[in-house]
Coordinates of C-alpha atoms and ligand atoms in Angstrom, one line a residue:
X1 CA 29.4 297.7 266.9
X2 CA 33.0 298.1 267.8
X3 CA 33.8 294.6 266.6
X4 CA 33.2 295.7 263.1
X5 CA 36.0 296.6 260.7
X6 CA 35.6 300.4 260.7
X7 CA 38.1 302.7 259.0
X8 CA 38.0 306.3 260.1
X9 CA 38.7 309.4 258.0
X10 CA 42.0 309.5 256.1
X11 CA 42.3 313.2 256.5
X12 CA 41.3 314.2 253.0
X13 CA 40.2 317.9 252.7
X14 CA 37.5 317.9 250.0
X15 CA 36.5 321.6 250.6
X16 CA 39.4 322.6 248.3
X17 CA 38.0 320.6 245.4
X18 CA 34.6 322.2 244.7
X19 CA 33.7 321.2 241.2
X20 CA 31.9 323.7 238.9
X21 CA 29.5 322.2 236.3
X22 CA 27.8 323.8 233.4
X23 CA 25.3 322.6 230.8
X24 CA 26.6 321.4 227.4
X25 CA 24.2 322.7 224.8
X26 CA 25.0 322.6 221.1
X27 CA 28.7 322.2 221.7
X28 CA 29.0 325.1 224.1
X29 CA 29.3 325.2 227.9
X30 CA 26.7 327.4 229.5
X31 CA 25.3 328.5 232.8
X32 CA 21.5 328.7 233.3
X33 CA 19.9 331.8 231.9
X34 CA 18.5 332.5 235.4
X35 CA 22.0 332.1 237.0
X36 CA 20.6 329.5 239.3
X37 CA 23.0 326.9 240.8
X38 CA 22.7 323.9 243.1
X39 CA 25.2 322.3 245.4
X40 CA 26.1 318.8 246.3
X41 CA 27.4 318.1 249.8
X42 CA 29.6 315.0 250.1
X43 CA 27.7 312.2 252.0
X44 CA 30.8 311.2 253.8
X45 CA 32.6 314.5 254.5
X46 CA 29.6 316.8 254.9
X47 CA 31.1 319.6 252.8
X48 CA 30.2 321.1 249.4
X49 CA 32.0 319.2 246.7
X50 CA 30.2 320.5 243.5
X51 CA 28.3 323.5 242.4
X52 CA 26.5 323.3 239.1
X53 CA 24.2 325.3 236.9
X54 CA 20.6 324.4 237.8
X55 CA 18.6 323.9 234.6
X56 CA 15.1 325.0 233.9
X57 CA 12.7 324.2 231.1
X58 CA 14.5 326.8 229.0
X59 CA 17.8 324.9 229.1
X60 CA 16.0 321.6 228.5
X61 CA 14.2 323.0 225.5
X62 CA 17.4 324.5 224.1
X63 CA 19.2 321.1 224.5
X64 CA 16.4 319.2 222.8
X65 CA 16.4 321.7 219.9
X66 CA 20.1 321.3 219.5
X67 CA 19.8 317.5 219.5
X68 CA 16.9 317.6 217.0
X69 CA 18.8 319.9 214.6
X70 CA 21.9 317.8 214.8
X71 CA 20.0 314.6 214.1
X72 CA 18.1 316.1 211.2
X73 CA 21.2 317.5 209.7
X74 CA 22.7 314.0 209.3
X75 CA 26.1 315.2 210.7
X76 CA 26.0 312.1 213.0
X77 CA 23.0 310.1 212.0
X78 CA 24.0 309.6 208.3
X79 CA 27.8 309.2 208.5
X80 CA 29.2 305.7 208.3
X81 CA 29.4 303.3 211.2
X82 CA 33.1 303.3 210.8
X83 CA 33.3 307.1 211.4
X84 CA 31.1 306.8 214.4
X85 CA 33.1 303.9 215.8
X86 CA 36.3 306.0 215.5
X87 CA 34.9 308.7 217.8
X88 CA 33.6 306.2 220.3
X89 CA 37.0 304.5 220.5
X90 CA 38.7 307.8 221.1
X91 CA 36.2 308.4 224.0
X92 CA 37.2 305.0 225.5
X93 CA 40.9 306.0 225.4
X94 CA 40.1 309.4 226.9
X95 CA 38.1 307.8 229.7
X96 CA 41.1 305.6 230.6
X97 CA 43.4 308.6 230.6
X98 CA 41.1 310.5 233.0
X99 CA 40.1 307.7 235.4
X100 CA 41.6 309.2 238.5
X101 CA 40.0 312.7 238.0
X102 CA 36.6 311.3 237.4
X103 CA 36.9 308.7 240.2
X104 CA 37.7 311.3 242.8
X105 CA 34.6 313.4 242.0
X106 CA 32.4 310.4 241.9
X107 CA 33.6 309.4 245.4
X108 CA 33.0 312.8 246.8
X109 CA 29.5 313.1 245.4
X110 CA 28.2 309.6 245.9
X111 CA 30.0 308.4 249.1
X112 CA 31.0 305.1 247.5
X113 CA 34.5 303.7 248.2
X114 CA 37.3 305.0 245.9
X115 CA 38.4 301.5 244.8
X116 CA 34.9 300.7 243.6
X117 CA 34.5 304.1 241.9
X118 CA 37.8 303.5 240.1
X119 CA 36.5 300.1 238.9
X120 CA 33.3 301.7 237.7
X121 CA 34.9 304.5 235.7
X122 CA 37.7 302.4 234.1
X123 CA 35.3 299.5 233.4
X124 CA 33.0 301.9 231.6
X125 CA 35.5 302.4 228.8
X126 CA 34.8 298.8 227.7
X127 CA 31.2 299.8 226.9
X128 CA 32.4 302.5 224.6
X129 CA 34.7 300.0 222.8
X130 CA 32.0 297.4 222.5
X131 CA 29.5 299.9 221.2
X132 CA 32.1 301.0 218.7
X133 CA 32.2 297.4 217.4
X134 CA 28.4 297.3 217.1
X135 CA 28.3 300.6 215.1
X136 CA 29.8 298.8 212.1
X137 CA 27.6 295.7 212.1
X138 CA 24.1 297.3 211.7
X139 CA 22.1 295.6 209.1
X140 CA 18.4 294.9 208.3
X141 CA 16.7 292.3 206.1
X142 CA 16.1 291.9 202.4
X143 CA 13.2 290.1 200.7
X144 CA 13.9 288.6 197.3
X145 CA 11.0 286.2 197.1
X146 CA 8.2 288.6 196.4
X147 CA 8.0 288.0 192.6
X148 CA 10.2 288.9 189.6
X149 CA 9.3 292.7 189.7
X150 CA 9.4 293.3 193.4
X151 CA 12.2 293.5 196.0
X152 CA 12.0 294.8 199.5
X153 CA 14.4 295.7 202.3
X154 CA 14.0 296.4 205.9
X155 CA 16.3 299.2 207.0
X156 CA 17.4 299.9 210.5
X157 CA 17.7 303.6 211.2
X158 CA 18.5 305.5 214.4
X159 CA 15.4 306.2 216.3
X160 CA 16.2 310.0 216.6
X161 CA 16.6 312.2 219.7
X162 CA 17.0 310.2 222.9
X163 CA 16.6 311.6 226.4
X164 CA 18.9 309.8 228.8
X165 CA 18.1 310.2 232.5
X166 CA 20.4 308.6 235.1
X167 CA 20.4 307.9 238.8
X168 CA 23.1 308.7 241.5
X169 CA 24.2 305.2 242.4
X170 CA 26.4 304.4 239.4
X171 CA 26.4 307.7 237.5
X172 CA 29.3 307.1 235.2
X173 CA 28.7 303.4 234.6
X174 CA 24.9 303.7 233.9
X175 CA 25.5 306.6 231.5
X176 CA 28.0 304.3 229.7
X177 CA 25.4 301.6 229.5
X178 CA 23.3 303.9 227.4
X179 CA 25.1 306.8 225.7
X180 CA 27.7 304.9 223.6
X181 CA 25.0 302.5 222.3
X182 CA 22.7 305.4 221.4
X183 CA 25.5 307.2 219.7
X184 CA 26.7 304.0 217.9
X185 CA 23.2 303.7 216.4
X186 CA 23.4 307.3 215.1
X187 CA 21.0 308.9 217.6
X188 CA 21.6 312.3 219.1
X189 CA 21.1 312.7 222.9
X190 CA 20.1 315.0 225.8
X191 CA 21.5 313.7 229.1
X192 CA 20.4 314.6 232.6
X193 CA 22.5 313.1 235.4
X194 CA 21.0 312.9 238.9
X195 CA 21.1 316.2 240.8
X196 CA 23.2 314.4 243.4
X197 CA 26.0 313.2 241.1
X198 CA 26.3 315.6 238.1
X199 CA 30.1 315.9 237.9
X200 CA 31.2 312.8 236.1
X201 CA 28.6 313.4 233.4
X202 CA 30.1 316.9 232.8
X203 CA 33.6 315.4 232.7
X204 CA 32.4 312.9 230.1
X205 CA 31.0 315.8 228.1
X206 CA 34.5 317.3 228.0
X207 CA 35.9 314.1 226.7
X208 CA 33.2 313.8 224.0
X209 CA 34.2 317.2 222.7
X210 CA 37.9 316.3 222.8
X211 CA 37.1 313.1 220.9
X212 CA 35.5 315.1 218.1
X213 CA 31.8 314.5 218.6
X214 CA 30.0 317.1 216.5
X215 CA 28.2 319.9 218.3
X216 CA 24.6 319.1 219.3
X217 CA 25.0 315.4 219.1
X218 CA 25.3 315.0 222.9
X219 CA 23.9 317.7 225.1
X220 CA 23.9 317.7 228.9
X221 CA 21.4 319.6 231.1
X222 CA 22.0 319.6 234.9
X223 CA 19.3 319.9 237.4
X224 CA 16.3 318.3 239.0
X225 CA 13.7 315.8 237.7
X226 CA 11.2 318.5 237.7
X227 CA 11.5 320.5 235.5
X228 CA 14.5 319.2 233.4
X229 CA 13.6 315.5 233.4
X230 CA 9.9 316.2 232.9
X231 CA 10.6 318.3 229.8
X232 CA 12.9 315.6 228.5
X233 CA 10.1 313.0 229.0
X234 CA 7.3 315.0 227.3
X235 CA 8.8 317.1 224.6
X236 CA 7.4 316.2 221.1
X237 CA 10.8 316.4 219.5
X238 CA 12.2 313.6 221.7
X239 CA 11.7 310.2 220.1
X240 CA 12.8 308.0 223.0
X241 CA 13.5 308.2 226.8
X242 CA 16.1 305.9 228.2
X243 CA 15.7 306.0 232.0
X244 CA 17.4 304.3 234.9
X245 CA 16.0 305.0 238.4
X246 CA 13.3 304.2 240.8
X247 CA 10.2 302.3 239.8
X248 CA 8.1 305.2 241.0
X249 CA 9.7 307.7 238.7
X250 CA 9.8 305.2 235.9
X251 CA 6.1 304.7 236.0
X252 CA 5.6 308.5 236.0
X253 CA 7.8 308.8 232.9
X254 CA 6.0 306.0 231.1
X255 CA 2.7 307.8 231.8
X256 CA 3.7 311.3 230.6
X257 CA 5.7 310.0 227.6
X258 CA 2.6 308.2 226.4
X259 CA 1.1 311.6 225.4
X260 CA 3.5 311.7 222.4
X261 CA 3.9 308.0 222.1
X262 CA 7.6 308.1 222.5
X263 CA 9.5 304.9 223.1
X264 CA 10.4 304.4 226.7
X265 CA 13.1 302.1 228.0
X266 CA 13.2 301.7 231.8
X267 CA 15.8 300.2 234.1
X268 CA 14.2 300.2 237.6
X269 CA 14.4 298.9 241.1
X270 CA 14.9 295.3 242.4
X271 CA 14.4 293.1 245.4
X272 CA 16.7 290.4 244.2
X273 CA 17.0 287.0 245.9
X274 CA 19.8 284.5 246.0
X275 CA 18.6 281.0 246.7
X276 CA 21.0 278.6 248.5
X277 CA 20.6 274.8 248.4
X278 CA 22.4 272.5 250.9
X279 CA 24.7 271.0 248.2
X280 CA 26.2 274.4 247.3
X281 CA 29.7 275.5 248.1
X282 CA 28.6 277.4 251.2
X283 CA 31.8 279.5 251.7
X284 CA 31.6 280.8 248.1
X285 CA 27.9 281.4 248.5
X286 CA 28.3 283.3 251.8
X287 CA 31.0 285.5 250.3
X288 CA 28.8 286.3 247.3
X289 CA 25.8 287.1 249.5
X290 CA 28.0 289.5 251.5
X291 CA 29.3 291.1 248.3
X292 CA 25.7 291.4 247.0
X293 CA 24.5 293.0 250.2
X294 CA 27.2 295.6 250.8
X295 CA 28.6 296.4 247.4
X296 CA 28.0 300.1 246.6
X297 CA 26.9 300.6 250.2
X298 CA 23.9 298.3 249.5
X299 CA 22.6 301.0 247.1
X300 CA 22.6 298.8 244.1
X301 CA 19.7 297.8 241.8
X302 CA 21.3 294.4 241.6
X303 CA 21.9 294.1 245.3
X304 CA 21.0 290.7 246.7
X305 CA 18.8 292.2 249.5
X306 CA 17.1 288.8 250.1
X307 CA 18.4 285.4 250.6
X308 CA 16.3 282.3 250.6
X309 CA 18.2 279.5 252.3
X310 CA 17.3 275.8 252.7
X311 CA 16.0 275.1 256.2
X312 CA 18.6 272.4 256.9
X313 CA 21.5 274.8 256.5
X314 CA 19.9 278.1 257.4
X315 CA 21.5 278.5 260.9
X316 CA 24.9 277.6 259.7
X317 CA 24.7 279.7 256.6
X318 CA 23.5 282.8 258.5
X319 CA 26.4 282.3 260.9
X320 CA 28.9 282.4 258.0
X321 CA 27.3 285.5 256.5
X322 CA 27.3 287.3 259.9
X323 CA 31.0 286.4 260.4
X324 CA 32.0 287.6 257.0
X325 CA 29.9 290.8 257.4
X326 CA 32.0 291.7 260.5
X327 CA 35.1 291.6 258.3
X328 CA 33.8 293.9 255.6
X329 CA 35.6 297.3 255.9
X330 CA 33.2 300.1 256.5
X331 CA 34.5 303.7 256.7
X332 CA 36.0 306.6 254.8
X333 CA 35.3 306.3 251.0
X334 CA 38.7 308.0 250.4
X335 CA 40.5 305.1 252.0
X336 CA 41.7 302.7 249.3
X337 CA 40.9 299.7 251.6
X338 CA 37.4 300.7 252.4
X339 CA 34.7 298.4 251.0
X340 CA 31.5 300.2 252.2
X341 CA 31.2 304.0 252.4
X342 CA 28.4 306.5 253.1
X343 CA 24.7 306.5 252.5
X344 CA 23.7 309.0 249.7
X345 CA 21.7 311.3 252.0
X346 CA 20.8 311.7 255.6
X347 CA 17.1 311.3 254.7
X348 CA 17.9 308.0 253.0
X349 CA 19.9 306.8 256.0
X350 CA 16.8 307.5 258.1
X351 CA 14.6 305.7 255.7
X352 CA 16.8 302.6 255.8
X353 CA 16.6 302.6 259.6
X354 CA 12.8 302.9 259.4
X355 CA 12.6 299.8 257.2
X356 CA 14.8 297.9 259.7
X357 CA 12.6 299.0 262.7
X358 CA 9.4 298.1 260.8
X359 CA 10.8 294.6 260.1
X360 CA 11.5 294.1 263.8
X361 CA 8.1 295.4 264.7
X362 CA 6.6 292.8 262.3
X363 CA 8.5 289.9 263.9
X364 CA 11.9 289.8 262.2
X365 CA 15.0 289.5 264.4
X366 CA 18.4 291.1 264.1
X367 CA 21.4 288.7 263.6
X368 CA 23.7 291.7 263.1
X369 CA 23.6 295.5 263.1
X370 CA 20.3 297.4 262.9
X371 CA 21.3 301.0 263.4
X372 CA 23.3 304.0 262.1
X373 CA 27.1 303.5 262.2
X374 CA 29.5 306.1 263.8
X375 CA 32.7 306.6 261.8
X376 CA 35.1 308.9 263.6
X377 CA 35.7 312.2 261.8
X378 CA 33.0 311.7 259.2
X379 CA 29.4 312.5 258.7
X380 CA 26.5 310.7 260.3
X381 CA 25.4 309.1 257.0
X382 CA 26.7 305.6 257.7
X383 CA 24.7 302.4 258.4
X384 CA 25.8 299.2 260.1
X385 CA 25.9 296.0 258.2
X386 CA 22.5 294.5 259.0
X387 CA 21.2 291.0 258.8
X388 CA 17.5 290.4 259.5
X389 CA 16.3 286.8 260.1
X390 CA 12.9 285.3 260.5
X391 CA 11.7 287.4 257.6
X392 CA 8.4 286.3 256.1
X393 CA 7.1 287.0 252.6
X394 CA 4.5 289.5 253.7
X395 CA 6.9 291.8 255.4
X396 CA 8.2 295.0 253.9
X397 CA 11.8 293.6 254.4
X398 CA 10.9 290.9 251.9
X399 CA 9.1 293.2 249.4
X400 CA 10.5 296.7 249.5
X401 CA 13.7 297.9 247.9
X402 CA 15.5 299.1 251.1
X403 CA 18.6 300.2 249.2
X404 CA 21.1 300.0 252.0
X405 CA 23.4 297.5 253.7
X406 CA 20.5 295.3 254.9
X407 CA 20.0 291.6 254.2
X408 CA 16.6 289.9 254.7
X409 CA 16.8 286.1 255.3
X410 CA 14.0 283.7 254.5
X411 CA 14.0 279.9 254.4
X412 CA 12.6 277.1 252.2
X413 CA 12.0 273.4 252.1
X414 CA 11.5 272.6 248.5
X415 CA 12.5 273.9 245.0
X416 CA 8.8 274.8 244.5
X417 CA 8.8 276.9 247.6
X418 CA 12.1 278.6 246.7
X419 CA 10.8 279.5 243.3
X420 CA 7.6 280.9 244.7
X421 CA 9.4 283.0 247.3
X422 CA 11.9 284.3 244.8
X423 CA 9.1 285.3 242.4
X424 CA 6.9 286.6 245.2
X425 CA 7.6 290.4 244.7
X426 CA 6.5 293.0 242.2
X427 CA 10.1 293.3 241.1
X428 CA 12.0 291.1 238.6
X429 CA 15.4 292.5 238.0
X430 CA 17.8 289.6 238.9
X431 CA 18.0 286.4 240.9
X432 CA 20.6 283.8 241.8
X433 CA 20.9 280.1 242.7
X434 CA 23.6 278.2 244.5
X435 CA 23.8 274.4 244.0
X436 CA 26.3 271.9 242.7
X437 CA 23.4 270.2 240.9
X438 CA 23.1 271.8 237.4
X439 CA 19.6 270.4 237.0
X440 CA 18.4 272.5 240.0
X441 CA 20.3 275.6 238.7
X442 CA 18.7 275.2 235.3
X443 CA 15.2 274.6 236.7
X444 CA 15.4 277.6 238.9
X445 CA 16.9 279.8 236.1
X446 CA 14.1 278.9 233.7
X447 CA 11.4 279.6 236.3
X448 CA 12.8 282.7 237.9
X449 CA 10.9 285.9 236.9
X450 CA 14.0 288.0 236.4
X451 CA 15.9 289.7 233.6
X452 CA 19.1 288.1 234.8
X453 CA 19.8 284.9 236.7
X454 CA 23.2 284.1 238.1
X455 CA 24.1 280.5 239.0
X456 CA 26.9 279.9 241.5
X457 CA 28.0 283.5 241.1
X458 CA 26.6 287.0 241.6
X459 CA 26.6 290.2 239.6
X460 CA 29.1 289.3 236.9
X461 CA 28.3 291.5 233.9
X462 CA 29.7 292.0 230.4
X463 CA 28.9 294.6 227.6
X464 CA 28.1 291.6 225.4
X465 CA 25.4 290.2 227.7
X466 CA 22.2 292.2 227.7
X467 CA 20.6 293.5 230.9
X468 CA 17.2 294.6 232.1
X469 CA 14.2 293.9 234.3
X470 CA 11.1 291.8 234.1
X471 CA 7.8 292.8 235.9
X472 CA 8.1 296.2 237.7
X473 CA 11.9 296.3 237.3
X474 CA 11.7 297.7 233.9
X475 CA 11.0 297.4 230.2
X476 CA 13.3 297.1 227.3
X477 CA 16.9 296.0 227.5
X478 CA 20.2 297.7 227.9
X479 CA 23.8 296.8 226.6
X480 CA 24.6 293.8 224.4
X481 CA 23.0 293.5 221.0
X482 CA 19.5 293.6 222.4
X483 CA 20.2 296.9 224.2
X484 CA 21.7 298.3 221.0
X485 CA 18.6 297.3 219.0
X486 CA 16.4 299.5 221.3
X487 CA 17.9 302.6 219.6
X488 CA 16.6 301.8 216.1
X489 CA 13.5 302.4 214.2
X490 CA 12.7 299.8 211.5
X491 CA 11.7 300.9 208.0
X492 CA 10.3 298.7 205.2
X493 CA 11.2 299.8 201.7
X494 CA 9.2 298.0 199.0
X495 CA 10.5 298.5 195.4
X496 CA 9.1 297.6 192.1
X497 CA 11.9 296.8 189.7
X498 CA 12.4 295.9 186.1
X499 CA 10.4 296.8 183.0
X500 CA 7.1 295.1 183.8
X501 CA 4.3 297.6 184.4
X502 CA 2.4 297.6 187.7
X503 CA -1.1 296.1 187.4
X504 CA -3.4 299.1 187.0
X505 CA -6.0 299.8 189.7
X506 CA -8.3 301.9 187.5
X507 CA -9.5 300.2 184.4
X508 CA -11.8 301.5 181.7
X509 CA -15.1 299.6 181.3
X510 CA -15.6 298.5 177.8
Ligands
NAD1 P1 15.1 308.4 241.0 O1 14.0 307.7 240.3 O2 14.8 309.2 242.2 O3 15.9 309.4 240.0 C1 16.5 309.0 238.8 C2 16.6 310.1 237.9 O4 15.3 310.6 237.5 C3 17.3 311.4 238.5 O5 18.1 311.9 237.5 C4 16.2 312.3 238.8 O6 16.5 313.7 238.8 C5 15.2 312.0 237.7 N1 13.8 312.3 237.9 C6 13.2 312.5 239.1 N2 11.9 312.8 238.9 C7 11.7 312.9 237.6 C8 10.6 313.2 236.7 N3 9.4 313.5 237.2 N4 10.7 313.1 235.4 C9 11.9 312.8 234.8 N5 13.0 312.5 235.6 C10 12.9 312.6 236.9 O7 16.2 307.3 241.3 P2 17.5 307.4 242.2 O8 17.2 307.6 243.6 O9 18.4 308.4 241.5 O10 18.2 306.0 241.9 C11 17.9 304.8 242.7 C12 17.0 303.9 242.0 O11 17.5 303.6 240.7 C13 16.7 302.6 242.7 O12 15.4 302.3 242.7 C14 17.5 301.6 241.9 O13 17.1 300.3 242.0 C15 17.4 302.2 240.5 N6 18.4 301.7 239.6 C16 18.1 300.8 238.7 C17 19.1 300.2 237.9 C18 18.8 299.2 236.8 O14 19.6 299.0 235.9 N7 17.7 298.5 236.8 C19 20.4 300.7 238.0 C20 20.7 301.7 239.0 C21 19.7 302.2 239.8

């Protein structure tokens, strides 16, 4: 693979930078009662980069109790939207003032390239600003047509205590797709970041305090899914779980949360397809496919891990994708020019390779890559840009979320076939279509079983535009007005007014 654009280590010494993280419970930083800690080893540099308190059920229970008390006290849930917005806007400013500090730790823990991590952290501030704008526009309904002596209103009230559980692939961004919206609604929260990327959540906790968020409104518990996430998904004082992660854990949470009938919002995995018609701008489409395949080291829920290309252009299009893939800069995440960094764990790197080998055993062929990538001076957690061709719909490479820099190529003859192939998985997160014919784009968009469809572009997102998954990619929506609405309970208030007496139910027989 020495014709690839590989960037070796830039000589960074991360061992000096070990981050120490504590829980944030009721406004105070705390270690675990047991004294237990866990460490994160940098995927790219192979050294310990953070050491954090490892939560148990005791810390999870304490955090939930703090969130419950804060919610019931009204210190946040009953103040005005204007006051809540003021705090959220301060958080946005503080995020921007701390971008570099947060970015560095995110790179070290996740293995993603520094330029992408910086974009993720600085871009997240916009979610806080947009959520602040929503905080002031909450309103329900009124009913003035029920008769002269009746009036009713439908109030929107914060749902209560929300457990927020996040994954490792976009730790700061995904938290910012949830927390500001929950806070804008007036909810109180308990947050658990992934055990692989705890630091940026802790740093955000510091900023929340600095911005003046009252104690107990946002609590953070560090540690593993079991026990911390389990307690957060089952505790009777939690009203809602907002989860982003794998479909496997999402299903588990849905099951255990049912015991107390708490609301569950799930953002899960994807096997997203881009469909390319012959009349598309093929250079643009190829670049977007390469971006969709390798962005965030291919570990992206919205990764376009499948393409479905018209047979007439398949050979030419794959050649363009392979040529562009060779120019993508793989290497040290600390290098500003790197575009693809390290895989999150050695076990996951091995899993990616297993998927690729299984695809080959099932009849797929390699047009590029197909094995681990050696980057001088860094860990063995890198994988080559990989393009699999001759993939058929029944193969794992067409069905499973591989979550690495691996593209599966399928072909089609007709729009019908393209729609069937795109919809032919259990997932339904996103899809894309490339054509200069808007009728084709619209027809595909209307028939794609996906929460988001991009036409002649890929992975553009805005706080205003809601996001979420169909089928086994999730339930509920995040960001935008629809995402904001998830954090409310609706209450009907029916009032008798005026002097007229209510018709009596008990009447005396005469
Ligand atoms: P994961 O499901 O393994 O873990 C996610 C979080 O759940 C972590 O914080 C983990 O500690 C916690 N967890 C694990 N077991 C738990 C349990 N029993 N109860 C409660 N919490 C538990 O996912 P991951 O590997 O961190 O992230 C990758 C996955 O996330 C991929 O499938 C990806 O597609 C998905 N994802 C989806 C979106 C989206 O918006 N749809 C965005 C990013 C990532």
